[in-house]
mmCIF file of C-alpha atoms in Angstrom:
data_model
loop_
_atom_site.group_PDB
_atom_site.id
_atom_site.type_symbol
_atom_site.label_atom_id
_atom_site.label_comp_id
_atom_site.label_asym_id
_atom_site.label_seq_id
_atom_site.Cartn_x
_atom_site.Cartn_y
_atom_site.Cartn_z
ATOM 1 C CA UNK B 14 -180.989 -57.748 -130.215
ATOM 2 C CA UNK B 15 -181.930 -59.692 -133.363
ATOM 3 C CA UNK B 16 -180.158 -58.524 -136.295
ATOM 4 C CA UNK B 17 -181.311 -58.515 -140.388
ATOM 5 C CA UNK B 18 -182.526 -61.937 -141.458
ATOM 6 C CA UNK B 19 -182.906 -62.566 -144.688
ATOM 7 C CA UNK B 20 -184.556 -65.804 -146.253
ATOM 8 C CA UNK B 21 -184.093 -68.184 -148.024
ATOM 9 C CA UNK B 22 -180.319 -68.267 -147.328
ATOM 10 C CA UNK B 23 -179.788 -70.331 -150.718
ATOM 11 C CA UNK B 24 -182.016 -70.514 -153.980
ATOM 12 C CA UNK B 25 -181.752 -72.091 -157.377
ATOM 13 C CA UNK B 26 -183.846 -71.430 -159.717
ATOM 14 C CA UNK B 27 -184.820 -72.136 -163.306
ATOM 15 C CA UNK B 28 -183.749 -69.946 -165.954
ATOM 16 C CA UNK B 29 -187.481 -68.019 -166.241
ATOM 17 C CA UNK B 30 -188.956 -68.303 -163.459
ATOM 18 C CA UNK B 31 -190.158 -65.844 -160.638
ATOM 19 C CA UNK B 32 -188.410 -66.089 -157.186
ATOM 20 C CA UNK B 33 -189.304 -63.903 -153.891
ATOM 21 C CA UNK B 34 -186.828 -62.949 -151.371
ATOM 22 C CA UNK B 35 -187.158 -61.789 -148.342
ATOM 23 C CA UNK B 36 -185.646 -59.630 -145.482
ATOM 24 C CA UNK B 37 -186.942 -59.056 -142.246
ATOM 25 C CA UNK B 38 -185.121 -55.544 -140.486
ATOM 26 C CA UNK B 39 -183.682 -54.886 -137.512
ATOM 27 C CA UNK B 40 -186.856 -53.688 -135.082
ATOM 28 C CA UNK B 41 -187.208 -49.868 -135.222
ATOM 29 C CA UNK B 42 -184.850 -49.207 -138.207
ATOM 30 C CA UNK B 43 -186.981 -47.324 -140.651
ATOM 31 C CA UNK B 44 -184.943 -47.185 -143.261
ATOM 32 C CA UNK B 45 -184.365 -50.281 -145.600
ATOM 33 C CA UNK B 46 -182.083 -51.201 -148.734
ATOM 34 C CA UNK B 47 -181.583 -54.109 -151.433
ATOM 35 C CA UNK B 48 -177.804 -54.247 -153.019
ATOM 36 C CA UNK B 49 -176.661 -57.223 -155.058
ATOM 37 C CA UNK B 50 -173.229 -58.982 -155.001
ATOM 38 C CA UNK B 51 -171.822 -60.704 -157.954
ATOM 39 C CA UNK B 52 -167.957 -60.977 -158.900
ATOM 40 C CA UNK B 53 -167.934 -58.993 -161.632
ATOM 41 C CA UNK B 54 -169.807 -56.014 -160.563
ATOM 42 C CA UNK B 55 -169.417 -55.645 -156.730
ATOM 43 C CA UNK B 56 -171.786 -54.406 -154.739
ATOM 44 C CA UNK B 57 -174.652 -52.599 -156.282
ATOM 45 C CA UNK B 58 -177.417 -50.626 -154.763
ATOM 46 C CA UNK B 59 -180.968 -51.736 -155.938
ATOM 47 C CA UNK B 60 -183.654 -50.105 -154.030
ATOM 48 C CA UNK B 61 -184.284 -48.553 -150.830
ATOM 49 C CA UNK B 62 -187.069 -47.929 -148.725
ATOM 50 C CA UNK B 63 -187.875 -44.782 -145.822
ATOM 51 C CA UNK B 64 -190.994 -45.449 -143.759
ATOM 52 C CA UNK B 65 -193.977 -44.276 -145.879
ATOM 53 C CA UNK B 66 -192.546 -42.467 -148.611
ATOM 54 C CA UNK B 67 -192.036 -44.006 -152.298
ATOM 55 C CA UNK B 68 -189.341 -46.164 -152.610
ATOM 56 C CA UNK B 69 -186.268 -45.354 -154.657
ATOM 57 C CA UNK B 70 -185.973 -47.774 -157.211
ATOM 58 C CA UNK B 71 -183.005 -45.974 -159.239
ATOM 59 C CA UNK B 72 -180.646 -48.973 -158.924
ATOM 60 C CA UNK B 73 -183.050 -51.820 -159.629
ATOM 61 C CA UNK B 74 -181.420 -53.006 -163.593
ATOM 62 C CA UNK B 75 -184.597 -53.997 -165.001
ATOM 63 C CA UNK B 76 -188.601 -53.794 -165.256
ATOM 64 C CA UNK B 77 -187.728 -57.834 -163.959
ATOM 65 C CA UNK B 78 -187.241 -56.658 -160.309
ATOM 66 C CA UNK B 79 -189.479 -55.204 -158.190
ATOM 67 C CA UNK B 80 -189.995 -54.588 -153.990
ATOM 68 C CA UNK B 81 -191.838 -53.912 -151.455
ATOM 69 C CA UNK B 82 -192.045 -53.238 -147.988
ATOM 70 C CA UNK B 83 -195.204 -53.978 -145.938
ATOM 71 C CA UNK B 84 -195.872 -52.342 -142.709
ATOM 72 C CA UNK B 85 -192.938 -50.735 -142.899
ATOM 73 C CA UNK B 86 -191.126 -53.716 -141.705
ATOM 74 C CA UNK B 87 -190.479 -56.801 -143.666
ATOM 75 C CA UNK B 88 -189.374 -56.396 -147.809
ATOM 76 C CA UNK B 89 -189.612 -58.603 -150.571
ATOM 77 C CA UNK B 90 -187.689 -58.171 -153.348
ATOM 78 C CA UNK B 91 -189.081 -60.160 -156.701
ATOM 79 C CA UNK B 92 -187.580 -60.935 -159.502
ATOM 80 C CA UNK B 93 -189.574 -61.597 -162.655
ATOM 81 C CA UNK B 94 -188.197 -64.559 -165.656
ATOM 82 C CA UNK B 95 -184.914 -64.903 -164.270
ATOM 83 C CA UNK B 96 -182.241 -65.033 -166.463
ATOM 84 C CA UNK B 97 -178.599 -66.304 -165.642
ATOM 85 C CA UNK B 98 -177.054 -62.980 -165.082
ATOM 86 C CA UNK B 99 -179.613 -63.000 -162.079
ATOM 87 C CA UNK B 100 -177.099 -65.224 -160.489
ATOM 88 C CA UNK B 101 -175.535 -63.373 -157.075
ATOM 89 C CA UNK B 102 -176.172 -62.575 -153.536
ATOM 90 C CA UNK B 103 -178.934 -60.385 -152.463
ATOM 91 C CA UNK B 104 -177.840 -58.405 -149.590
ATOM 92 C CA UNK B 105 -180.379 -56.475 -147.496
ATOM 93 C CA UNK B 106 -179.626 -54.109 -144.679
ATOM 94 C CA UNK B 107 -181.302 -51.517 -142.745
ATOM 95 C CA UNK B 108 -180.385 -48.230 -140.673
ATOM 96 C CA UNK B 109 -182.238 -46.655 -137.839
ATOM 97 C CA UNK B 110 -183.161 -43.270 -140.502
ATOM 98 C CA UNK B 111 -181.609 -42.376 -143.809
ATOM 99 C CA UNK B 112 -178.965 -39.054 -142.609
ATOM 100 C CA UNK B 113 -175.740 -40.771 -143.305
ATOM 101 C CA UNK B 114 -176.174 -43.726 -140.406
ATOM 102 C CA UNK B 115 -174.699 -46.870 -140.711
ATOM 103 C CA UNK B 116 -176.665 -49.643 -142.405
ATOM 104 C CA UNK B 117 -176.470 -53.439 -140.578
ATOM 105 C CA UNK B 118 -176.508 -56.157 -143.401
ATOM 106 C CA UNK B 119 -178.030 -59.247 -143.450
ATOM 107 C CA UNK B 120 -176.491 -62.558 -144.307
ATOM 108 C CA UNK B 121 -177.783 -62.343 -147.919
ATOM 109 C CA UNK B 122 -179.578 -64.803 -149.995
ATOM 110 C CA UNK B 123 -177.537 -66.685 -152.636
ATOM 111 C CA UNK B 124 -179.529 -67.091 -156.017
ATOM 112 C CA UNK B 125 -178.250 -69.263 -158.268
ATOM 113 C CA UNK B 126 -180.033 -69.309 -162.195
ATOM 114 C CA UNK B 127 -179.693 -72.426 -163.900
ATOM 115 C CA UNK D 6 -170.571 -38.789 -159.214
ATOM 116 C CA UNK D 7 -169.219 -40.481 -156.069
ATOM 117 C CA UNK D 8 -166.752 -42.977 -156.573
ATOM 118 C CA UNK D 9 -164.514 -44.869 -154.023
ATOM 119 C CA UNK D 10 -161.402 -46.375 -154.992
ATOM 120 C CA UNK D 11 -159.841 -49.444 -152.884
ATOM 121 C CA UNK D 12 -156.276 -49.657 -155.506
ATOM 122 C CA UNK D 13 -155.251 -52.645 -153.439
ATOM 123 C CA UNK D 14 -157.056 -55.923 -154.469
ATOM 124 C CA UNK D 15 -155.293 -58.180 -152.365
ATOM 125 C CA UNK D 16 -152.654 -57.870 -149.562
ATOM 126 C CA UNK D 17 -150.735 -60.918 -147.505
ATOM 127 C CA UNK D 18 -149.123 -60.335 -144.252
ATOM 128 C CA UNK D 19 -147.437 -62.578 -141.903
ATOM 129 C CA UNK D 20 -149.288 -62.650 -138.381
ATOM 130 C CA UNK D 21 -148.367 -59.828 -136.311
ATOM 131 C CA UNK D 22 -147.483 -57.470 -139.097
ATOM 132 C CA UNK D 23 -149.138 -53.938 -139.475
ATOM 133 C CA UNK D 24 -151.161 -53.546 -142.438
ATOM 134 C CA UNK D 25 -152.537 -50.113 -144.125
ATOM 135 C CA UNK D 26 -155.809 -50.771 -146.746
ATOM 136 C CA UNK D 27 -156.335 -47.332 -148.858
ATOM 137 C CA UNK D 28 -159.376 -45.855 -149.756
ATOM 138 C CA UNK D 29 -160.003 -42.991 -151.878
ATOM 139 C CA UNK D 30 -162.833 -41.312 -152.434
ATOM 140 C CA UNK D 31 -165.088 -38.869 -155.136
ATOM 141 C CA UNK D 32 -167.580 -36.562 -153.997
ATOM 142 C CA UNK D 33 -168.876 -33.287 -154.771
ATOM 143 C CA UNK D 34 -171.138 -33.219 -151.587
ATOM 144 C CA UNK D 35 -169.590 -31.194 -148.781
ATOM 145 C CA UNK D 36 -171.453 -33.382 -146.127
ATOM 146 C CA UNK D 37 -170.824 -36.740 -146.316
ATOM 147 C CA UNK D 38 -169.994 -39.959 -144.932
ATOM 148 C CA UNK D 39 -167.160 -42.757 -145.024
ATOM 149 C CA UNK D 40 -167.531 -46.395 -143.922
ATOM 150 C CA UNK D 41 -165.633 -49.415 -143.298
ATOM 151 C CA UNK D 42 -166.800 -52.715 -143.797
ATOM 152 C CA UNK D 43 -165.454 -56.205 -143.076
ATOM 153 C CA UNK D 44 -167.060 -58.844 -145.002
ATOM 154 C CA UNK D 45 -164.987 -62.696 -143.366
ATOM 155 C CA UNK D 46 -164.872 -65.894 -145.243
ATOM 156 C CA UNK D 47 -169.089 -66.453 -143.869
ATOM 157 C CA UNK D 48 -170.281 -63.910 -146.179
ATOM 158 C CA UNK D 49 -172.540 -61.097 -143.970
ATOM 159 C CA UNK D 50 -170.981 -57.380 -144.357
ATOM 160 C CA UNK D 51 -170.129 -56.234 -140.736
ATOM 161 C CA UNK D 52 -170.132 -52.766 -139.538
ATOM 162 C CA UNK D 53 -166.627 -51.166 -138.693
ATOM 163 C CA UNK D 54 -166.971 -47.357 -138.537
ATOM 164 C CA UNK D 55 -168.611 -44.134 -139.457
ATOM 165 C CA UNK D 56 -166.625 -41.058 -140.198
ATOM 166 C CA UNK D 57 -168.870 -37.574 -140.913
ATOM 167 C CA UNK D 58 -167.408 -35.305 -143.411
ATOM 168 C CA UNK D 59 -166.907 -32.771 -140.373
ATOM 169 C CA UNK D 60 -165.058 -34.554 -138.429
ATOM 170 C CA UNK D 61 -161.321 -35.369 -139.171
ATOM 171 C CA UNK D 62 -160.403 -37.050 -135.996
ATOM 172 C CA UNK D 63 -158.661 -40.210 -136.541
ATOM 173 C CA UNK D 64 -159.972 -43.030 -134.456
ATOM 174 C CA UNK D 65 -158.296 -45.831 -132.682
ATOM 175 C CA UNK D 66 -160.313 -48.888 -131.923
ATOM 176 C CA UNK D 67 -158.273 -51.593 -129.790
ATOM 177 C CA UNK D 68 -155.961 -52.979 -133.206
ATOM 178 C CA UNK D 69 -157.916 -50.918 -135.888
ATOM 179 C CA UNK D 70 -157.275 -47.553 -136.990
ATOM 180 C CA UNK D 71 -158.601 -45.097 -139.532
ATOM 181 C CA UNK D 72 -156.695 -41.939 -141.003
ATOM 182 C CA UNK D 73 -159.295 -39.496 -142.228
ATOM 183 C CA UNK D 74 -157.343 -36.435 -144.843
ATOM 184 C CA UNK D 75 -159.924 -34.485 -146.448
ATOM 185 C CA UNK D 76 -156.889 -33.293 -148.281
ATOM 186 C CA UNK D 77 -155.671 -35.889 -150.219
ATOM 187 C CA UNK D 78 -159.986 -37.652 -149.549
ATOM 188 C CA UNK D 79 -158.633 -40.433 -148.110
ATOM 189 C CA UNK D 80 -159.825 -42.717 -145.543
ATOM 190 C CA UNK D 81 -157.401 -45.527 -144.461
ATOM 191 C CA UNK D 82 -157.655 -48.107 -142.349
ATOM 192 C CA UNK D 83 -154.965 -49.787 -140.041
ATOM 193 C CA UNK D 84 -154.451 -52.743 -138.725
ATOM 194 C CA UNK D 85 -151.782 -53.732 -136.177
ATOM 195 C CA UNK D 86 -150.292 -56.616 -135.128
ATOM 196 C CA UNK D 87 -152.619 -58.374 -137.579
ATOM 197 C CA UNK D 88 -154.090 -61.902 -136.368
ATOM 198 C CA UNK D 89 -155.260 -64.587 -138.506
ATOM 199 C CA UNK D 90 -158.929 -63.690 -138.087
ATOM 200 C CA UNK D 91 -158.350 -60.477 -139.806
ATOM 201 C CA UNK D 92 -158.696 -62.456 -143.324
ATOM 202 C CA UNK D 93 -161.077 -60.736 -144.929
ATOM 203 C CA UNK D 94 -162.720 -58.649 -147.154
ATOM 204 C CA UNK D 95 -162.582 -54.682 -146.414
ATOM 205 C CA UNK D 96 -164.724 -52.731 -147.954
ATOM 206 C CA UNK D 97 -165.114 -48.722 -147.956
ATOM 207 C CA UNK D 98 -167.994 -46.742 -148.771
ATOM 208 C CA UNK D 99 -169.634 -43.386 -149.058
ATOM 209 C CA UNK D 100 -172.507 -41.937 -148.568
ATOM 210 C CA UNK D 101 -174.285 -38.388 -149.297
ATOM 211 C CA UNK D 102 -176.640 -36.337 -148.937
ATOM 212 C CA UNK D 103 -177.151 -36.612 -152.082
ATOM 213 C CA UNK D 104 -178.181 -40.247 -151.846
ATOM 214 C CA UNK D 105 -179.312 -42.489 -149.392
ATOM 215 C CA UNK D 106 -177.142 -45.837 -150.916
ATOM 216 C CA UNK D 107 -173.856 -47.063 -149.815
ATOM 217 C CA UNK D 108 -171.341 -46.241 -153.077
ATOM 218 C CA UNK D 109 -168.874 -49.368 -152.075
ATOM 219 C CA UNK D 110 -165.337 -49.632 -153.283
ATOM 220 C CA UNK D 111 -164.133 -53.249 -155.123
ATOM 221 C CA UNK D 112 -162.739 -54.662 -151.805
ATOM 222 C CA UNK D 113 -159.692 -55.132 -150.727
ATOM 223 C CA UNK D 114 -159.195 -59.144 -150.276
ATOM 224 C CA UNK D 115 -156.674 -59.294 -146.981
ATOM 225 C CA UNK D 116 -155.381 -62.715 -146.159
ATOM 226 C CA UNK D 117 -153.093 -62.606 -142.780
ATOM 227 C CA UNK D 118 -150.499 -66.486 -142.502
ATOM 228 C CA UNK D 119 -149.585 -67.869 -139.463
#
């Protein structure tokens, strides 16, 4: 079956302006997450979605970023007046529920802020 | 806090030689979850395994092997007779009931020579 996609695979930007990224689950998986990628800091959690209930936004690192998730399937994640340390990959993944089951990544969209 | 430590940033093997990546981990949570993940030169994360907190049973999949000791909260993984598509990244991670993210370890960068 179709895995994550995630689009667009590349982006660069100018330092303050808003981009929109977007992943698209696997089918069925109800539970969705947004980590970020960068050589300095690893990989970081930023939000995560369950079916209808509120998102938890505990990792997101500023009022900049923001998601959603319509339908319960497809998420965009949007990030406000990007600045330079915006630069990294944006790594989406889902899991078929949240109890401890594996999450499937996507191949990640690669922002770059110039 | 949950923390997993990968203390080996990069390993190089000769083709054909066994390789062990460590991964320790932090957790207060008495129900968890351990992951591997092996992220190749293309970039997407790829699903390896998924250990319970419950079950110790090591696990044996073709050339790959993990090494779960509550004891010493470890979680290695084996490779044998390594092959040249084996260069990768190897990540571990944990998960909790606690939270519904991935806490990833730094990587450990394997690169396997003909």
């Amino acid at each position: 079956g179709a895995g994550v996609s995630q689009s667009p695979s590349n982006k660069v930007t100018e330092k303050g302006k808003d981009v929109e990224l977007r992943c698209d689950p696997i089918s069925g998986h109800t539970a969705l997450y947004w980590y970020r990628q960068s050589l300095g800091q690893g990989l970081e959690f930023l939000i995560y979605f369950q079916g209808n209930s509120a998102p938890d936004k505990s990792g997101l690192p500023s009022d900049r970023f923001s998601a959603e998730r319509t339908g319960g399937s497809v998420s965009t994640l949007t990030i406000q007046r990007t600045q330079q340390e915006d630069s990294a990959v944006y790594l989406c993944a889902s899991s078929l529920d949240n109890r401890g089951r594996e999450q499937y990544f996507g191949p990640g969209t690669r922002l770059t802020v110039t | 806090a949950q923390k997993v430590t990968q203390a080996q940033t990069e390993i190089s093997v000769v083709e054909k030689e066994d390789v062990t990546l460590d991964c320790v981990y932090e957790t207060r949570d008495t129900t968890y979850y351990l992951f591997w993940y092996k992220q190749p030169p293309s970039g997407e994360l790829v699903f390896l395994i998924r250990r319970n907190s419950f079950d110790e049973q090591n696990e044996i999949s073709g050339r790959y092997s993990w090494n779960f000791q509550k004891s010493t909260s470890s979680f290695n993984f084996t490779i044998t007779a390594s092959q040249v598509v084996d260069s990768a990244v190897y990540f571990c991670a944990l998960n909790s009931n606690s939270g519904y993210a991935l806490n990833f370890g730094k990587g450990t960068s394997l690169l396997v020579t003909p």
